[in-house]
Amino acid sequence: MVKGKPRERRKDDRPAEILQAAVDEFAEKGFANAKIQSIATRAGVAKGTVYLYYTTKEEIFEAIVRDRIQPVFAMASAMSEQWQGSQADLLRQIITHFYGQMIENDERRMILKTLISEGERFSELAAFYHREILVGGRKMLRELIRKGIESGEFRDGLYAKEPMVLVAPAIHAAIWKMTFDSVEKLNTRRWLEAHLELILHGALSKPSI
Amino acid sequence: MVKGKPRERRKDDRPAEILQAAVDEFAEKGFANAKIQSIATRAGVAKGTVYLYYTTKEEIFEAIVRDRIQPVFAMASAMSEQWQGSQADLLRQIITHFYGQMIENDERRMILKTLISEGERFSELAAFYHREILVGGRKMLRELIRKGIESGEFRDGLYAKEPMVLVAPAIHAAIWKMTFDSVEKLNTRRWLEAHLELILHGALSKPSI
DNA sequence: TCGACAACTGACCGTCGGGTCATTAACTAG
DNA sequence: CTAGTTAATGACCCGACGGTCAGTTGTCGA
């Protein structure tokens, strides 16, 4: 909750403050149950003021995605481009980074959840996310796999055509944390390690391909 | 939409009809946007009648989970118990069954989505789902892996401690279909095959454990 | 010091939808 | 046929909340 004299005029700072308040409110209540009034109160501002800066609740949410999620993937891309070691290690790094930034971080996990929950209704937002985040992420993975196959580190296979399958268990982890953590806490560390081990080595003792 | 004379009295059939109407309404609108009035209309009944059989919207949803999801897992368990072939083939069967019943089926995928979206708010429902479905499913997988390791088919490893990681990519597929299918259709068949191949063989060309 | 501009406020409006209950009418036992 | 029972109805109630806007006040240039 931002403090200050009432009716203080701070046009430049308001958008960021309101955005932060909205992140907190969404994280606590989810999108559907988030109240504009409550966002306003958290930001130390009247309800009307929120509408001076954002036209609708949806617009606030889109601003959050742009502001908070994109950097995580940008960071991963950067890491990828200047990587020197093995591709398997890079994959481990990227996935570990992803768990830290998206699954264990309450704010971002909530953004993910909202996207899942309301993605159908805000198809514009889903399209934005797909275009700006997923396509790039997938391309990065494809490139990583290609290099790995070239160097003989990775075998070729169907997974190279659907590279998101490598990251998929992370989504399961996020969902578990969102939905069932109150009943049974997920051991994220152990899950991450099982995830990495499985996608690298598989379950069979004598792989035949 | 169920037809019939107005005010026809059919106490016995109503609950099932209302449930089916609710499944349709939820699948189309999601839980938050489903209207009781609309469920009633679909069932060919007045709004008040719905409340004769179910006290709240939540109760309707819980009834749906009990009625529609449990059978899918019961079937998998049954398959598992009388299985004669290899454990790898059983795993393939179960996961394929799961894709058919949960990911490609609109009704059930929507139930999954609702559980994810509203699971935090209906903690009773999340607890029910965890207790009745997840614990059993995980136990089944553990048993499957144990047998596989014993017979030398599977290697031992962390994934045996977090067996859900084997199924996790299916959840990703469900979410993709729910959220991004309008932007880019998921090739479920190919995804399933990539999933199976990856969890069995892994990505490395020379697994070292 | 004093307009005038624009940031800010919050009471108010309209809508929506979950849930209620007095009324109606289908069925049934006698 | 009738009276009693109870399934079914839908108009109504009411709280919630997104969004508006006339009025208020801080700020700044002249």
CSV table of C-alpha atoms (C1' of nucleotides) in Angstrom, one decimal:
chain,number,residue,atom,x,y,z
A,1,MET,CA,0.0,0.0,0.0
A,2,VAL,CA,1.5,3.2,-1.2
A,3,LYS,CA,1.3,6.1,1.4
A,4,GLY,CA,1.3,9.8,0.8
A,5,LYS,CA,-0.8,12.9,1.3
A,6,PRO,CA,-4.2,12.5,0.0
A,7,ARG,CA,-4.7,14.0,-3.4
A,8,GLU,CA,-1.1,14.3,-4.0
A,9,ARG,CA,-0.5,14.7,-7.8
A,10,ARG,CA,2.1,12.3,-9.1
A,11,LYS,CA,1.1,11.5,-12.7
A,12,ASP,CA,4.4,9.9,-13.6
A,13,ASP,CA,4.5,7.4,-10.8
A,14,ARG,CA,0.9,6.3,-10.8
A,15,PRO,CA,0.9,3.7,-13.6
A,16,ALA,CA,3.8,1.7,-12.0
A,17,GLU,CA,2.2,1.9,-8.5
A,18,ILE,CA,-1.2,0.8,-9.8
A,19,LEU,CA,0.4,-2.0,-11.7
A,20,GLN,CA,2.2,-3.3,-8.6
A,21,ALA,CA,-1.0,-3.0,-6.6
A,22,ALA,CA,-2.8,-5.0,-9.3
A,23,VAL,CA,-0.1,-7.7,-9.3
A,24,ASP,CA,-0.6,-8.1,-5.6
A,25,GLU,CA,-4.4,-8.1,-5.8
A,26,PHE,CA,-4.4,-10.6,-8.7
A,27,ALA,CA,-1.9,-12.8,-7.0
A,28,GLU,CA,-4.1,-12.9,-3.9
A,29,LYS,CA,-7.6,-13.1,-5.4
A,30,GLY,CA,-7.2,-14.2,-9.0
A,31,PHE,CA,-8.4,-12.2,-11.9
A,32,ALA,CA,-12.1,-12.8,-11.6
A,33,ASN,CA,-12.2,-11.9,-7.9
A,34,ALA,CA,-9.9,-9.0,-8.1
A,35,LYS,CA,-11.7,-5.7,-7.3
A,36,ILE,CA,-10.7,-2.5,-8.9
A,37,GLN,CA,-11.6,-0.8,-5.7
A,38,SER,CA,-9.2,-3.0,-3.9
A,39,ILE,CA,-6.4,-2.3,-6.4
A,40,ALA,CA,-7.0,1.4,-5.9
A,41,THR,CA,-6.8,1.1,-2.1
A,42,ARG,CA,-3.6,-0.9,-2.3
A,43,ALA,CA,-2.1,1.8,-4.6
A,44,GLY,CA,-3.2,4.5,-2.1
A,45,VAL,CA,-5.6,6.0,-4.6
A,46,ALA,CA,-9.3,6.4,-5.4
A,47,LYS,CA,-11.0,4.0,-7.7
A,48,GLY,CA,-11.5,6.7,-10.3
A,49,THR,CA,-7.8,7.3,-10.5
A,50,VAL,CA,-7.2,3.8,-11.7
A,51,TYR,CA,-9.5,4.5,-14.6
A,52,LEU,CA,-7.4,7.6,-15.5
A,53,TYR,CA,-4.6,5.3,-16.4
A,54,TYR,CA,-6.2,2.0,-17.5
A,55,THR,CA,-9.4,1.7,-19.3
A,56,THR,CA,-10.4,-1.8,-18.1
A,57,LYS,CA,-9.4,-4.6,-15.8
A,58,GLU,CA,-8.2,-6.6,-18.8
A,59,GLU,CA,-5.9,-3.8,-19.9
A,60,ILE,CA,-4.3,-3.8,-16.5
A,61,PHE,CA,-3.7,-7.5,-16.9
A,62,GLU,CA,-2.2,-7.2,-20.3
A,63,ALA,CA,0.2,-4.5,-19.0
A,64,ILE,CA,1.3,-6.9,-16.3
A,65,VAL,CA,2.1,-9.7,-18.7
A,66,ARG,CA,4.2,-7.3,-20.9
A,67,ASP,CA,6.0,-5.9,-17.9
A,68,ARG,CA,6.7,-9.0,-15.9
A,69,ILE,CA,6.9,-12.1,-18.1
A,70,GLN,CA,8.8,-10.9,-21.1
A,71,PRO,CA,12.0,-10.2,-19.2
A,72,VAL,CA,12.2,-13.8,-17.9
A,73,PHE,CA,12.2,-15.2,-21.5
A,74,ALA,CA,14.5,-12.4,-22.7
A,75,MET,CA,17.0,-13.5,-20.0
A,76,ALA,CA,16.8,-17.1,-21.1
A,77,SER,CA,17.4,-16.1,-24.7
A,78,ALA,CA,20.4,-14.0,-23.8
A,79,MET,CA,21.8,-16.9,-21.8
A,80,SER,CA,21.3,-19.2,-24.7
A,81,GLU,CA,23.1,-17.0,-27.2
A,82,GLN,CA,26.3,-16.6,-25.3
A,83,TRP,CA,26.5,-20.2,-24.0
A,84,GLN,CA,29.8,-22.0,-24.3
A,85,GLY,CA,29.3,-25.3,-22.5
A,86,SER,CA,27.3,-28.4,-23.6
A,87,GLN,CA,23.8,-28.2,-24.8
A,88,ALA,CA,22.6,-30.5,-22.1
A,89,ASP,CA,23.9,-28.2,-19.5
A,90,LEU,CA,22.3,-25.2,-21.2
A,91,LEU,CA,19.0,-27.0,-21.2
A,92,ARG,CA,19.4,-27.7,-17.5
A,93,GLN,CA,20.2,-24.1,-16.9
A,94,ILE,CA,17.3,-22.8,-18.8
A,95,ILE,CA,14.8,-25.1,-17.1
A,96,THR,CA,16.2,-24.4,-13.7
A,97,HIS,CA,16.0,-20.7,-14.4
A,98,PHE,CA,12.4,-21.2,-15.5
A,99,TYR,CA,11.4,-22.9,-12.3
A,100,GLY,CA,13.0,-20.2,-10.2
A,101,GLN,CA,11.4,-17.4,-12.1
A,102,MET,CA,8.0,-18.8,-13.0
A,103,ILE,CA,7.1,-21.6,-10.7
A,104,GLU,CA,8.6,-20.6,-7.4
A,105,ASN,CA,7.8,-16.9,-7.9
A,106,ASP,CA,4.3,-16.2,-6.6
A,107,GLU,CA,3.6,-13.2,-8.7
A,108,ARG,CA,4.6,-14.8,-12.0
A,109,ARG,CA,3.0,-18.1,-11.2
A,110,MET,CA,-0.2,-16.2,-10.6
A,111,ILE,CA,0.1,-14.5,-14.0
A,112,LEU,CA,0.5,-17.9,-15.6
A,113,LYS,CA,-2.6,-19.1,-13.8
A,114,THR,CA,-4.6,-16.2,-14.9
A,115,LEU,CA,-3.5,-16.7,-18.4
A,116,ILE,CA,-4.7,-20.3,-18.2
A,117,SER,CA,-7.9,-19.5,-16.5
A,118,GLU,CA,-9.0,-16.6,-18.6
A,119,GLY,CA,-7.0,-17.2,-21.8
A,120,GLU,CA,-10.0,-18.3,-23.8
A,121,ARG,CA,-12.0,-15.1,-22.9
A,122,PHE,CA,-9.1,-12.8,-23.6
A,123,SER,CA,-8.1,-14.3,-26.9
A,124,GLU,CA,-6.2,-11.1,-27.8
A,125,LEU,CA,-4.0,-11.7,-24.7
A,126,ALA,CA,-3.5,-15.3,-25.5
A,127,ALA,CA,-2.4,-14.3,-29.0
A,128,PHE,CA,0.0,-11.8,-27.6
A,129,TYR,CA,1.5,-14.3,-25.3
A,130,HIS,CA,1.8,-16.9,-28.0
A,131,ARG,CA,3.4,-14.5,-30.4
A,132,GLU,CA,5.8,-12.7,-28.0
A,133,ILE,CA,6.7,-15.5,-25.6
A,134,LEU,CA,5.9,-19.0,-26.8
A,135,VAL,CA,7.1,-18.8,-30.4
A,136,GLY,CA,10.4,-17.4,-29.3
A,137,GLY,CA,10.8,-19.9,-26.5
A,138,ARG,CA,10.1,-22.8,-28.8
A,139,LYS,CA,12.5,-21.4,-31.4
A,140,MET,CA,15.2,-21.2,-28.7
A,141,LEU,CA,14.6,-24.8,-27.7
A,142,ARG,CA,14.7,-26.0,-31.3
A,143,GLU,CA,18.0,-24.3,-31.9
A,144,LEU,CA,19.4,-25.9,-28.7
A,145,ILE,CA,18.3,-29.3,-29.7
A,146,ARG,CA,19.6,-28.9,-33.3
A,147,LYS,CA,23.1,-28.0,-31.9
A,148,GLY,CA,22.9,-30.9,-29.5
A,149,ILE,CA,22.1,-33.4,-32.3
A,150,GLU,CA,24.8,-31.9,-34.5
A,151,SER,CA,27.4,-32.4,-31.8
A,152,GLY,CA,26.2,-35.9,-31.1
A,153,GLU,CA,25.1,-35.0,-27.6
A,154,PHE,CA,21.4,-35.6,-28.3
A,155,ARG,CA,19.7,-38.2,-30.3
A,156,ASP,CA,17.2,-37.2,-33.0
A,157,GLY,CA,13.6,-38.0,-32.5
A,158,LEU,CA,10.0,-36.8,-32.3
A,159,TYR,CA,10.7,-34.6,-29.3
A,160,ALA,CA,12.8,-32.4,-31.6
A,161,LYS,CA,9.6,-31.6,-33.5
A,162,GLU,CA,7.6,-30.8,-30.3
A,163,PRO,CA,10.4,-29.3,-28.2
A,164,MET,CA,7.9,-27.8,-25.7
A,165,VAL,CA,7.5,-31.4,-24.4
A,166,LEU,CA,10.9,-30.8,-22.7
A,167,VAL,CA,9.6,-28.0,-20.6
A,168,ALA,CA,6.1,-29.4,-20.1
A,169,PRO,CA,6.6,-30.9,-16.6
A,170,ALA,CA,7.3,-27.4,-15.3
A,171,ILE,CA,3.7,-26.4,-16.1
A,172,HIS,CA,2.5,-29.4,-14.2
A,173,ALA,CA,4.5,-28.2,-11.2
A,174,ALA,CA,3.0,-24.7,-11.5
A,175,ILE,CA,-0.5,-26.1,-11.5
A,176,TRP,CA,0.2,-28.4,-8.6
A,177,LYS,CA,1.5,-25.5,-6.6
A,178,MET,CA,-1.6,-23.4,-7.5
A,179,THR,CA,-4.2,-26.1,-6.9
A,180,PHE,CA,-3.0,-28.7,-4.4
A,181,ASP,CA,-0.3,-27.2,-2.4
A,182,SER,CA,-2.6,-26.6,0.5
A,183,VAL,CA,-3.3,-30.4,0.6
A,184,GLU,CA,0.2,-31.6,-0.2
A,185,LYS,CA,3.2,-29.4,-0.7
A,186,LEU,CA,5.2,-30.0,-3.9
A,187,ASN,CA,8.9,-30.5,-3.3
A,188,THR,CA,9.9,-28.3,-6.2
A,189,ARG,CA,13.6,-29.1,-5.9
A,190,ARG,CA,13.0,-32.8,-6.2
A,191,TRP,CA,10.5,-32.4,-8.9
A,192,LEU,CA,12.9,-30.3,-10.9
A,193,GLU,CA,15.6,-32.9,-10.6
A,194,ALA,CA,13.2,-35.7,-11.6
A,195,HIS,CA,12.1,-33.6,-14.5
A,196,LEU,CA,15.7,-33.0,-15.7
A,197,GLU,CA,16.7,-36.6,-15.2
A,198,LEU,CA,13.7,-38.0,-17.0
A,199,ILE,CA,13.9,-35.8,-20.1
A,200,LEU,CA,17.6,-36.4,-20.5
A,201,HIS,CA,17.8,-40.2,-19.7
A,202,GLY,CA,14.3,-41.5,-20.1
A,203,ALA,CA,12.8,-44.4,-18.2
A,204,LEU,CA,14.0,-47.4,-20.1
A,205,SER,CA,17.1,-49.1,-19.0
A,206,LYS,CA,18.1,-50.1,-22.5
A,207,PRO,CA,17.0,-47.4,-24.9
A,208,SER,CA,16.7,-49.0,-28.3
A,209,ILE,CA,16.7,-45.9,-30.6
B,1,MET,CA,-32.0,-29.0,-24.1
B,2,VAL,CA,-34.4,-31.5,-22.6
B,3,LYS,CA,-38.0,-31.2,-24.0
B,4,GLY,CA,-41.2,-32.1,-22.3
B,5,LYS,CA,-44.5,-30.7,-21.2
B,6,PRO,CA,-44.1,-27.8,-18.9
B,7,ARG,CA,-44.4,-28.6,-15.2
B,8,GLU,CA,-44.0,-32.3,-15.9
B,9,ARG,CA,-43.0,-34.0,-12.6
B,10,ARG,CA,-40.0,-36.2,-13.0
B,11,LYS,CA,-38.1,-36.2,-9.7
B,12,ASP,CA,-36.0,-39.2,-10.6
B,13,ASP,CA,-34.6,-37.9,-13.9
B,14,ARG,CA,-34.0,-34.3,-13.0
B,15,PRO,CA,-30.6,-34.6,-11.2
B,16,ALA,CA,-29.0,-36.3,-14.2
B,17,GLU,CA,-30.5,-33.9,-16.7
B,18,ILE,CA,-29.5,-30.9,-14.7
B,19,LEU,CA,-26.0,-32.3,-14.4
B,20,GLN,CA,-25.7,-32.9,-18.1
B,21,ALA,CA,-27.0,-29.3,-18.7
B,22,ALA,CA,-24.4,-28.0,-16.3
B,23,VAL,CA,-21.6,-29.9,-18.0
B,24,ASP,CA,-22.6,-28.3,-21.3
B,25,GLU,CA,-22.9,-24.9,-19.8
B,26,PHE,CA,-19.6,-25.1,-17.9
B,27,ALA,CA,-17.8,-26.4,-20.9
B,28,GLU,CA,-19.0,-23.5,-23.0
B,29,LYS,CA,-18.7,-20.7,-20.5
B,30,GLY,CA,-16.4,-21.8,-17.8
B,31,PHE,CA,-17.4,-22.0,-14.2
B,32,ALA,CA,-17.3,-18.3,-13.3
B,33,ASN,CA,-19.4,-17.3,-16.4
B,34,ALA,CA,-21.9,-20.2,-16.2
B,35,LYS,CA,-25.4,-18.9,-15.2
B,36,ILE,CA,-27.7,-21.0,-13.2
B,37,GLN,CA,-30.5,-19.6,-15.3
B,38,SER,CA,-28.8,-20.9,-18.4
B,39,ILE,CA,-28.3,-24.4,-16.9
B,40,ALA,CA,-31.9,-24.5,-16.0
B,41,THR,CA,-33.0,-23.5,-19.5
B,42,ARG,CA,-30.7,-26.1,-21.0
B,43,ALA,CA,-32.3,-28.7,-18.8
B,44,GLY,CA,-35.8,-27.6,-19.8
B,45,VAL,CA,-36.6,-26.4,-16.3
B,46,ALA,CA,-37.0,-23.2,-14.3
B,47,LYS,CA,-34.2,-21.8,-12.2
B,48,GLY,CA,-35.9,-22.6,-8.9
B,49,THR,CA,-36.0,-26.3,-9.9
B,50,VAL,CA,-32.2,-26.4,-10.1
B,51,TYR,CA,-32.1,-25.3,-6.5
B,52,LEU,CA,-34.4,-28.1,-5.5
B,53,TYR,CA,-31.7,-30.6,-6.4
B,54,TYR,CA,-28.4,-28.7,-5.8
B,55,THR,CA,-27.9,-26.1,-3.2
B,56,THR,CA,-25.1,-24.1,-4.9
B,57,LYS,CA,-23.2,-23.8,-8.1
B,58,GLU,CA,-20.2,-25.3,-6.4
B,59,GLU,CA,-22.2,-28.4,-5.4
B,60,ILE,CA,-23.1,-28.9,-9.0
B,61,PHE,CA,-19.5,-28.8,-10.0
B,62,GLU,CA,-18.5,-31.3,-7.3
B,63,ALA,CA,-21.1,-33.6,-8.5
B,64,ILE,CA,-19.7,-33.4,-12.0
B,65,VAL,CA,-16.2,-34.3,-10.9
B,66,ARG,CA,-17.5,-37.3,-9.0
B,67,ASP,CA,-19.6,-38.5,-11.9
B,68,ARG,CA,-17.4,-37.8,-14.8
B,69,ILE,CA,-13.7,-38.0,-13.8
B,70,GLN,CA,-13.6,-40.9,-11.4
B,71,PRO,CA,-14.6,-43.5,-14.1
B,72,VAL,CA,-11.6,-42.5,-16.3
B,73,PHE,CA,-9.2,-43.3,-13.5
B,74,ALA,CA,-11.1,-46.4,-12.4
B,75,MET,CA,-10.8,-47.7,-15.9
B,76,ALA,CA,-7.0,-47.1,-15.9
B,77,SER,CA,-6.7,-48.9,-12.6
B,78,ALA,CA,-8.6,-51.9,-13.9
B,79,MET,CA,-6.5,-52.0,-17.0
B,80,SER,CA,-3.4,-51.9,-14.9
B,81,GLU,CA,-4.4,-54.7,-12.6
B,82,GLN,CA,-5.1,-57.3,-15.3
B,83,TRP,CA,-2.2,-56.3,-17.5
B,84,GLN,CA,-0.1,-59.1,-18.9
B,85,GLY,CA,2.4,-57.5,-21.3
B,86,SER,CA,5.4,-55.3,-20.6
B,87,GLN,CA,5.3,-52.3,-18.2
B,88,ALA,CA,6.5,-50.0,-20.9
B,89,ASP,CA,3.5,-51.0,-23.0
B,90,LEU,CA,1.2,-50.6,-20.1
B,91,LEU,CA,2.5,-47.1,-19.5
B,92,ARG,CA,1.9,-46.3,-23.2
B,93,GLN,CA,-1.6,-47.6,-22.9
B,94,ILE,CA,-2.4,-45.7,-19.8
B,95,ILE,CA,-1.1,-42.4,-21.1
B,96,THR,CA,-2.8,-42.9,-24.5
B,97,HIS,CA,-6.0,-43.6,-22.6
B,98,PHE,CA,-5.6,-40.5,-20.6
B,99,TYR,CA,-5.1,-38.3,-23.7
B,100,GLY,CA,-8.2,-39.7,-25.3
B,101,GLN,CA,-10.4,-39.4,-22.2
B,102,MET,CA,-9.1,-36.2,-20.7
B,103,ILE,CA,-7.3,-34.1,-23.3
B,104,GLU,CA,-9.3,-34.7,-26.4
B,105,ASN,CA,-12.7,-34.9,-24.7
B,106,ASP,CA,-14.1,-31.4,-24.4
B,107,GLU,CA,-16.2,-32.0,-21.4
B,108,ARG,CA,-13.5,-33.5,-19.3
B,109,ARG,CA,-10.9,-31.1,-20.4
B,110,MET,CA,-13.1,-28.3,-19.2
B,111,ILE,CA,-13.6,-30.0,-15.9
B,112,LEU,CA,-9.8,-30.1,-15.6
B,113,LYS,CA,-9.6,-26.4,-16.5
B,114,THR,CA,-12.2,-25.4,-13.9
B,115,LEU,CA,-10.4,-27.4,-11.3
B,116,ILE,CA,-7.2,-25.5,-12.2
B,117,SER,CA,-8.9,-22.1,-12.4
B,118,GLU,CA,-11.0,-22.3,-9.2
B,119,GLY,CA,-9.2,-25.0,-7.2
B,120,GLU,CA,-7.8,-22.5,-4.7
B,121,ARG,CA,-11.2,-21.1,-3.9
B,122,PHE,CA,-12.9,-24.5,-3.6
B,123,SER,CA,-10.3,-26.1,-1.4
B,124,GLU,CA,-12.7,-28.8,-0.4
B,125,LEU,CA,-13.0,-29.8,-4.1
B,126,ALA,CA,-9.3,-29.7,-4.6
B,127,ALA,CA,-8.9,-31.9,-1.5
B,128,PHE,CA,-11.5,-34.3,-2.8
B,129,TYR,CA,-9.8,-34.5,-6.2
B,130,HIS,CA,-6.4,-35.1,-4.6
B,131,ARG,CA,-7.7,-37.8,-2.3
B,132,GLU,CA,-9.9,-39.7,-4.7
B,133,ILE,CA,-8.0,-39.3,-8.0
B,134,LEU,CA,-4.4,-38.1,-7.7
B,135,VAL,CA,-3.3,-40.3,-4.8
B,136,GLY,CA,-4.7,-43.4,-6.5
B,137,GLY,CA,-3.2,-42.4,-9.9
B,138,ARG,CA,0.2,-41.9,-8.4
B,139,LYS,CA,0.1,-45.2,-6.5
B,140,MET,CA,-0.8,-46.9,-9.8
B,141,LEU,CA,2.2,-45.3,-11.5
B,142,ARG,CA,4.6,-46.2,-8.6
B,143,GLU,CA,3.5,-49.8,-8.8
B,144,LEU,CA,4.0,-49.8,-12.5
B,145,ILE,CA,7.5,-48.4,-12.2
B,146,ARG,CA,8.4,-50.8,-9.4
B,147,LYS,CA,7.4,-53.8,-11.5
B,148,GLY,CA,9.3,-52.4,-14.5
B,149,ILE,CA,12.5,-51.9,-12.4
B,150,GLU,CA,12.2,-55.3,-10.9
B,151,SER,CA,11.9,-56.9,-14.4
B,152,GLY,CA,14.9,-54.9,-15.6
B,153,GLU,CA,12.8,-53.0,-18.1
B,154,PHE,CA,13.1,-49.6,-16.4
B,155,ARG,CA,16.1,-48.1,-14.7
B,156,ASP,CA,15.8,-46.8,-11.2
B,157,GLY,CA,16.0,-43.0,-10.7
B,158,LEU,CA,14.4,-39.9,-9.2
B,159,TYR,CA,11.5,-40.1,-11.6
B,160,ALA,CA,10.4,-43.2,-9.6
B,161,LYS,CA,10.0,-40.9,-6.6
B,162,GLU,CA,8.0,-38.3,-8.5
B,163,PRO,CA,6.1,-40.6,-10.9
B,164,MET,CA,3.7,-37.8,-11.9
B,165,VAL,CA,6.5,-36.4,-14.0
B,166,LEU,CA,5.8,-39.2,-16.5
B,167,VAL,CA,2.3,-37.9,-17.1
B,168,ALA,CA,3.0,-34.2,-16.8
B,169,PRO,CA,3.3,-33.3,-20.5
B,170,ALA,CA,-0.4,-34.4,-20.9
B,171,ILE,CA,-1.4,-31.5,-18.6
B,172,HIS,CA,0.6,-29.1,-20.8
B,173,ALA,CA,-1.3,-30.5,-23.8
B,174,ALA,CA,-4.6,-29.9,-22.1
B,175,ILE,CA,-3.6,-26.3,-21.2
B,176,TRP,CA,-2.4,-25.6,-24.7
B,177,LYS,CA,-5.7,-26.8,-26.2
B,178,MET,CA,-7.6,-24.7,-23.7
B,179,THR,CA,-5.6,-21.5,-24.2
B,180,PHE,CA,-3.8,-21.3,-27.5
B,181,ASP,CA,-5.7,-23.6,-29.8
B,182,SER,CA,-7.5,-20.7,-31.4
B,183,VAL,CA,-4.0,-19.3,-32.3
B,184,GLU,CA,-2.2,-22.5,-33.2
B,185,LYS,CA,-3.8,-25.9,-33.1
B,186,LEU,CA,-2.0,-28.6,-31.1
B,187,ASN,CA,-1.3,-31.8,-33.0
B,188,THR,CA,-2.4,-34.0,-30.2
B,189,ARG,CA,-1.3,-37.2,-31.9
B,190,ARG,CA,2.2,-36.0,-32.5
B,191,TRP,CA,2.5,-34.5,-29.1
B,192,LEU,CA,1.4,-37.7,-27.5
B,193,GLU,CA,4.0,-39.6,-29.5
B,194,ALA,CA,6.8,-37.1,-28.6
B,195,HIS,CA,5.7,-37.4,-25.0
B,196,LEU,CA,5.9,-41.2,-24.9
B,197,GLU,CA,9.2,-41.3,-26.8
B,198,LEU,CA,10.8,-38.7,-24.5
B,199,ILE,CA,9.8,-40.2,-21.2
B,200,LEU,CA,10.9,-43.7,-22.4
B,201,HIS,CA,14.1,-42.9,-24.2
B,202,GLY,CA,15.2,-39.4,-23.0
B,203,ALA,CA,17.1,-36.9,-25.1
B,204,LEU,CA,20.6,-37.9,-24.6
B,205,SER,CA,22.2,-40.2,-27.2
B,206,LYS,CA,24.4,-41.9,-24.6
B,207,PRO,CA,22.6,-42.1,-21.3
B,208,SER,CA,25.2,-42.5,-18.6
B,209,ILE,CA,23.1,-43.8,-15.7
C,1,DT,C1',-1.7,36.4,-5.5
C,2,DC,C1',-4.7,34.5,-8.5
C,3,DG,C1',-6.7,32.2,-12.3
C,4,DA,C1',-6.7,28.1,-15.0
C,5,DC,C1',-5.6,23.6,-15.9
C,6,DA,C1',-5.6,19.0,-15.0
C,7,DA,C1',-5.0,15.3,-11.4
C,8,DC,C1',-7.8,13.3,-8.3
C,9,DT,C1',-11.9,11.9,-5.7
C,10,DG,C1',-15.9,9.0,-4.4
C,11,DA,C1',-20.9,9.1,-4.5
C,12,DC,C1',-23.7,7.3,-7.8
C,13,DC,C1',-25.6,4.5,-11.6
C,14,DG,C1',-26.9,0.4,-14.0
C,15,DT,C1',-26.5,-4.2,-14.6
C,16,DC,C1',-26.1,-8.7,-13.4
C,17,DG,C1',-26.9,-12.9,-11.3
C,18,DG,C1',-27.2,-16.0,-7.2
C,19,DG,C1',-30.5,-17.4,-4.3
C,20,DT,C1',-35.6,-17.2,-2.1
C,21,DC,C1',-40.3,-18.2,-1.6
C,22,DA,C1',-45.3,-17.5,-2.3
C,23,DT,C1',-48.0,-19.4,-5.7
C,24,DT,C1',-49.4,-22.9,-9.1
C,25,DA,C1',-50.5,-27.3,-10.7
C,26,DA,C1',-49.3,-32.4,-11.4
C,27,DC,C1',-50.0,-36.5,-9.2
C,28,DT,C1',-52.1,-39.8,-5.8
C,29,DA,C1',-54.4,-42.1,-2.1
C,30,DG,C1',-58.8,-42.9,-0.4
D,1,DC,C1',-64.1,-36.8,-7.4
D,2,DT,C1',-61.6,-34.5,-3.9
D,3,DA,C1',-58.2,-33.1,-0.8
D,4,DG,C1',-53.5,-33.4,0.4
D,5,DT,C1',-48.9,-33.6,-0.9
D,6,DT,C1',-45.0,-32.0,-3.2
D,7,DA,C1',-42.6,-30.9,-7.7
D,8,DA,C1',-42.1,-27.0,-10.3
D,9,DT,C1',-42.3,-22.2,-11.3
D,10,DG,C1',-40.5,-17.4,-12.0
D,11,DA,C1',-41.0,-12.7,-10.2
D,12,DC,C1',-38.5,-10.7,-6.9
D,13,DC,C1',-34.9,-9.4,-3.7
D,14,DC,C1',-30.4,-7.8,-2.7
D,15,DG,C1',-25.6,-7.4,-2.6
D,16,DA,C1',-21.7,-6.8,-5.5
D,17,DC,C1',-19.0,-4.5,-8.6
D,18,DG,C1',-17.4,-2.3,-13.1
D,19,DG,C1',-17.5,1.9,-14.8
D,20,DT,C1',-18.9,7.3,-14.8
D,21,DC,C1',-18.6,12.2,-14.0
D,22,DA,C1',-19.5,16.5,-11.6
D,23,DG,C1',-17.1,18.4,-8.2
D,24,DT,C1',-12.7,19.3,-5.5
D,25,DT,C1',-8.1,20.5,-4.8
D,26,DG,C1',-3.0,20.6,-5.8
D,27,DT,C1',0.2,22.9,-8.8
D,28,DC,C1',2.2,26.2,-11.6
D,29,DG,C1',2.8,30.1,-14.6
D,30,DA,C1',2.0,34.9,-15.0
